[in-house]
Coordinates of N, CA and C in Angstrom, one line a residue:
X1 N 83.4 162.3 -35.7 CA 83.0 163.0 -34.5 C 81.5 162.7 -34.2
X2 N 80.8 163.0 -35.4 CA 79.4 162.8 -35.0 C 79.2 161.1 -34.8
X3 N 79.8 160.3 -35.2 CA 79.8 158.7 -35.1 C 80.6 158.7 -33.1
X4 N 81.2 159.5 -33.4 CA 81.3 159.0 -31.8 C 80.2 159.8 -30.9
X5 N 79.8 160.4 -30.9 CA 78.6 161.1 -30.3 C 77.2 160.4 -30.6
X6 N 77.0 159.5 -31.0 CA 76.4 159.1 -31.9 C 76.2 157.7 -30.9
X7 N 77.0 157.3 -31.0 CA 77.6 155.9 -30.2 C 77.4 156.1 -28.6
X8 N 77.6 157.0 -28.1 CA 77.8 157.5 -26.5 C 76.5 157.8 -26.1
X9 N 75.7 158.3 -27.1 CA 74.3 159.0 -26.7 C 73.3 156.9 -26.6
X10 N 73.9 156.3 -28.3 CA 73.3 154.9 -27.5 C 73.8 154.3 -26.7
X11 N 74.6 154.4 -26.1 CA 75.2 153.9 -25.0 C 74.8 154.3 -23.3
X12 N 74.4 155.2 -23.0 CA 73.8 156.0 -22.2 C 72.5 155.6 -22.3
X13 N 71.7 156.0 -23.5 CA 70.2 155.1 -23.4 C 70.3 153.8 -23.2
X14 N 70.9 152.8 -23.3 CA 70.8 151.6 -23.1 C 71.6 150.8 -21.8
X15 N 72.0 151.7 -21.0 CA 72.6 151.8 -19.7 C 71.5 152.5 -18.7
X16 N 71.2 153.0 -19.1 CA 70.2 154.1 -18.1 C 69.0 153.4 -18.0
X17 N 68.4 152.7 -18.8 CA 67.1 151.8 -18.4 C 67.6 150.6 -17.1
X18 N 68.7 150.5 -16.3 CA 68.7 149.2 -15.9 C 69.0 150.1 -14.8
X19 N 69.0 151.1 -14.2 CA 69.1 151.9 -12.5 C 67.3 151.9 -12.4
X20 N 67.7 151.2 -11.2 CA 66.1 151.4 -10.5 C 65.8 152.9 -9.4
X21 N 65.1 152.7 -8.3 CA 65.2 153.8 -7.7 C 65.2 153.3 -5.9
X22 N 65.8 153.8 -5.4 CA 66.4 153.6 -3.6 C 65.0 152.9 -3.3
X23 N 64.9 152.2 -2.3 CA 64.2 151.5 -1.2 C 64.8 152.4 0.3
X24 N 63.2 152.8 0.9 CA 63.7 152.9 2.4 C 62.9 152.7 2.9
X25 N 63.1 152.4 4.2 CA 62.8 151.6 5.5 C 62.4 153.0 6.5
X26 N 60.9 152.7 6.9 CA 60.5 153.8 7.6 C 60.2 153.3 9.0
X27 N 60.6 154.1 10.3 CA 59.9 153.9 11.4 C 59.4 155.4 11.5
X28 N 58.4 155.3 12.7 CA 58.0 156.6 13.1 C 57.9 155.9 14.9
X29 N 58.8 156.9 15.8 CA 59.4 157.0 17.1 C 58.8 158.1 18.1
X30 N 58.2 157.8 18.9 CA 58.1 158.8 20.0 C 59.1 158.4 21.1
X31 N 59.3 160.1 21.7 CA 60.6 160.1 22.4 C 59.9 161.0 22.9
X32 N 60.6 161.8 24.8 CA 60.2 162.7 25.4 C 62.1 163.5 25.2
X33 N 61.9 165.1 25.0 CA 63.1 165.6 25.3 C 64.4 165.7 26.5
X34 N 65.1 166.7 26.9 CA 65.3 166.6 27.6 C 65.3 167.8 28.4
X35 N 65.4 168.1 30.0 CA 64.8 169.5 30.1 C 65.8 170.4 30.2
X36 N 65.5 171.4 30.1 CA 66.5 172.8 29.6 C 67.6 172.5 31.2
X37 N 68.7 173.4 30.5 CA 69.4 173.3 31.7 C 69.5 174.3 32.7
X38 N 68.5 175.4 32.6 CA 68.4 176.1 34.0 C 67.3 176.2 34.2
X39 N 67.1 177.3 35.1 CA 65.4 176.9 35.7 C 64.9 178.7 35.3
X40 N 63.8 178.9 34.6 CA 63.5 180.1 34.2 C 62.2 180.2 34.6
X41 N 61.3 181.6 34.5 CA 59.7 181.5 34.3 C 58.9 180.5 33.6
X42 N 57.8 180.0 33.8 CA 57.0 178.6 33.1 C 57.1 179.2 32.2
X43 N 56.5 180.4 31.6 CA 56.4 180.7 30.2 C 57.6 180.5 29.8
X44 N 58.9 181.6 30.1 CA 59.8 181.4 29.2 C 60.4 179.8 29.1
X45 N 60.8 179.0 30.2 CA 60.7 177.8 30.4 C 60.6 177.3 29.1
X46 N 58.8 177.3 28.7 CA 58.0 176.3 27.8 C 58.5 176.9 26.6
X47 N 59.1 178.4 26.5 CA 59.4 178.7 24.8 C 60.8 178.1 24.6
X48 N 61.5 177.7 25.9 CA 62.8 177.5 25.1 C 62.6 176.1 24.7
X49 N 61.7 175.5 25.4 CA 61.5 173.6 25.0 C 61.2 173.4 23.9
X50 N 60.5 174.9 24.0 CA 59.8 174.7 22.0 C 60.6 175.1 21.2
X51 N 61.5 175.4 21.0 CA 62.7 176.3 20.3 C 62.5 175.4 19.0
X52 N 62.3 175.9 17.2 CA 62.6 175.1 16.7 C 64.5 173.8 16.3
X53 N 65.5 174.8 16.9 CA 66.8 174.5 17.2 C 66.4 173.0 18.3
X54 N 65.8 172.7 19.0 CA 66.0 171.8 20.2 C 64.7 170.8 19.6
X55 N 63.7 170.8 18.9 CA 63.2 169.8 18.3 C 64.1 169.2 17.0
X56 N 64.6 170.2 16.0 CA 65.8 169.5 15.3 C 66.6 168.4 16.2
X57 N 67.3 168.7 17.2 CA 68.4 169.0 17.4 C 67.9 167.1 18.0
X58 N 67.0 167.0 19.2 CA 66.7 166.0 19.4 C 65.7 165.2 18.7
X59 N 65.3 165.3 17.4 CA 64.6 164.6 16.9 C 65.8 163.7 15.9
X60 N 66.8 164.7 15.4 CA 68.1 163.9 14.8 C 68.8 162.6 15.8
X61 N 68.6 163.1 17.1 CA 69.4 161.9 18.1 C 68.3 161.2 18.0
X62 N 67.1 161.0 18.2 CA 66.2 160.1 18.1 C 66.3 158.8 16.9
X63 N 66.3 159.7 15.7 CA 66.7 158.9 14.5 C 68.3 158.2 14.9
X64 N 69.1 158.5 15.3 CA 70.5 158.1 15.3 C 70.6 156.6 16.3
X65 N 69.6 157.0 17.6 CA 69.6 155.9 18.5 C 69.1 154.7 17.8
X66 N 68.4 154.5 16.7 CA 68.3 153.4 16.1 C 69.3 152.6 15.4
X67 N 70.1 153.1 15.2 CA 71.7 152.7 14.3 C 72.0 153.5 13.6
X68 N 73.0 152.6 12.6 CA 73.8 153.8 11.8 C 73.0 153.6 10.6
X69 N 73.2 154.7 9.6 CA 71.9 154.8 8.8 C 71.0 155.5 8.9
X70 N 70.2 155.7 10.0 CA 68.8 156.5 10.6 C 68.6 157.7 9.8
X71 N 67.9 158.6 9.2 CA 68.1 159.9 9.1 C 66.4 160.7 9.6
X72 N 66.6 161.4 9.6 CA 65.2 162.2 10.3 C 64.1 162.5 8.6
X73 N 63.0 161.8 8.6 CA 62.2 162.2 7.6 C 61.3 163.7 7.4
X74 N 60.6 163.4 8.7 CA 60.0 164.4 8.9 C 59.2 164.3 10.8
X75 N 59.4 165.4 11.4 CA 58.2 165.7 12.7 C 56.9 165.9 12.5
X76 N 56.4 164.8 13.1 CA 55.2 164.7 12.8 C 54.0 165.5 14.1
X77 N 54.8 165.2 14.6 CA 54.0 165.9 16.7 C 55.2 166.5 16.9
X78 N 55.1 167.7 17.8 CA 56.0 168.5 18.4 C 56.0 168.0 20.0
X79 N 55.1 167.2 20.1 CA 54.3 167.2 21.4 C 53.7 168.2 22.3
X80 N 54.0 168.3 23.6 CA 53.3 169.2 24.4 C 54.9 169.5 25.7
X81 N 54.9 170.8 26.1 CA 55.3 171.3 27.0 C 55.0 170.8 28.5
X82 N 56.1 170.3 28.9 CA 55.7 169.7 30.3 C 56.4 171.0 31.8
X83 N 56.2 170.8 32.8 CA 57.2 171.6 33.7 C 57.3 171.0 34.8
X84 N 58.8 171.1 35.6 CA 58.7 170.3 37.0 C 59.6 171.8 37.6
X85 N 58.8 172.3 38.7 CA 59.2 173.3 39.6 C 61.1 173.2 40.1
X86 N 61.2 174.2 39.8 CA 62.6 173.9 40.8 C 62.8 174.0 42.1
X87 N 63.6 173.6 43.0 CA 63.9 174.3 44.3 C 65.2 174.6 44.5
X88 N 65.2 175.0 46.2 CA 66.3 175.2 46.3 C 66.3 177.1 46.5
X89 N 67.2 177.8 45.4 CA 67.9 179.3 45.2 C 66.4 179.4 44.5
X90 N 66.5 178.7 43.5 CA 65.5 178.7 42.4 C 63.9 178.5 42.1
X91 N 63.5 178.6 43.7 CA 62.3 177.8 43.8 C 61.3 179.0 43.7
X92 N 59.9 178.6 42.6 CA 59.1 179.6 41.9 C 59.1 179.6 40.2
X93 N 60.3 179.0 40.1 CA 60.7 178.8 38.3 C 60.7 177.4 38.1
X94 N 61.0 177.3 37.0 CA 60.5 175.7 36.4 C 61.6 175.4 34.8
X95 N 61.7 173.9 35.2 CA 62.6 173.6 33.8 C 61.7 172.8 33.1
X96 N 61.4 173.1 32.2 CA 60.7 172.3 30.3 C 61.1 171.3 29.8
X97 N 60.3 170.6 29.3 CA 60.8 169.4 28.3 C 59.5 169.3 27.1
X98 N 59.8 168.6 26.1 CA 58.6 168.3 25.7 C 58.4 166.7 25.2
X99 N 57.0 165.8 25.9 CA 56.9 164.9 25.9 C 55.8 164.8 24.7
X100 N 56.3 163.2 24.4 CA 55.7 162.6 23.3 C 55.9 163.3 22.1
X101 N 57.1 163.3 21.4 CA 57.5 163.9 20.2 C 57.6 162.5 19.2
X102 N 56.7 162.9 18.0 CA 57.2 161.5 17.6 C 57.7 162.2 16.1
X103 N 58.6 161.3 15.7 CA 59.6 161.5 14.8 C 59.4 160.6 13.5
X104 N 59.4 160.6 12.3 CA 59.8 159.6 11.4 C 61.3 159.5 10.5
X105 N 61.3 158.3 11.4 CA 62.9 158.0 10.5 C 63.1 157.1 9.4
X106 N 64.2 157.3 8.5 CA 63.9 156.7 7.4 C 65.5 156.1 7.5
X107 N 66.1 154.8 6.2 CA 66.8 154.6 6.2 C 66.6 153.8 4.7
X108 N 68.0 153.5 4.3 CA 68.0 152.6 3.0 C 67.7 151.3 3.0
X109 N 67.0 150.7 2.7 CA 66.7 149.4 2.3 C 67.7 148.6 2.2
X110 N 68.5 147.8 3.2 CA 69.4 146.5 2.6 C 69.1 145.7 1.2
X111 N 69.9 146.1 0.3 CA 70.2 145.4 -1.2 C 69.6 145.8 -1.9
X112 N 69.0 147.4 -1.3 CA 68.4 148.4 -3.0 C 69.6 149.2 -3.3
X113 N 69.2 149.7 -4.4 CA 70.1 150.7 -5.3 C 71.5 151.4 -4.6
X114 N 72.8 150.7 -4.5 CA 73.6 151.7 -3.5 C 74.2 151.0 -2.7
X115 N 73.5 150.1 -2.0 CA 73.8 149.2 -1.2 C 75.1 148.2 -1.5
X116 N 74.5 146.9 -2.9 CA 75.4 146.2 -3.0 C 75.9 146.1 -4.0
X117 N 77.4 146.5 -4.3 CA 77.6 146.5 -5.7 C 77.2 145.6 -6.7
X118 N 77.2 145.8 -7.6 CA 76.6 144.6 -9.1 C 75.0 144.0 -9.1
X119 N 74.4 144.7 -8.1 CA 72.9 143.9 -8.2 C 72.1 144.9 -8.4
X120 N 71.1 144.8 -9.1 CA 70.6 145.8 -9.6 C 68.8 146.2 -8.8

């Protein structure tokens, strides 16, 4: 028992030295949102632009429009609050977006760790 335990533990150490560690591939993207879909007060307007739900939400499609792979690293700029008046029923209120959000996307490295079988 202890010879097989014995055996498995050098076996593991001498397997475990030959995994390296992932490669990825970074961009960083600016993108402008998109603007809310009804038309509210400027203020409230600009808080729903800022919602943290709606910088997630399109900072993940940002990363995604690059191909498959993409994942969202981190937001780096929120950007800034823009507003374009509504008219019409609605005229006096304003719909939000927020421009210049830039994003960092990350992705795996073609032929690091994961990638291709049997190459190390």
């Amino acid at each position: 028992m202890r010879l097989n335990l014995l055996c498995l533990s050098m076996a593991l150490a001498f397997f475990s030295g030959t995994a390296s560690s992932t490669e990825y591939i970074y961009r960083d993207l600016m993108a402008n949102t998109l603007p809310s879909p009804g038309c509210a007060a400027e203020s409230e307007a600009k808080e729903t632009a800022a919602k943290p739900y709606n910088i997630t939400r399109f900072s993940k499609t940002f990363c995604q429009t690059q191909g498959y792979g993409w994942h969202v690293e981190a937001v780096k700029d929120e950007g800034k609050a823009t507003c374009t008046p509504c008219t019409g029923a609605n005229q006096g209120k304003s719909q939000c977006h927020l421009e210049d959000v830039i994003v960092t996307c990350k992705r795996i490295k073609p032929g690091s760790v994961g990638m291709l079988p049997g190459k190390g």
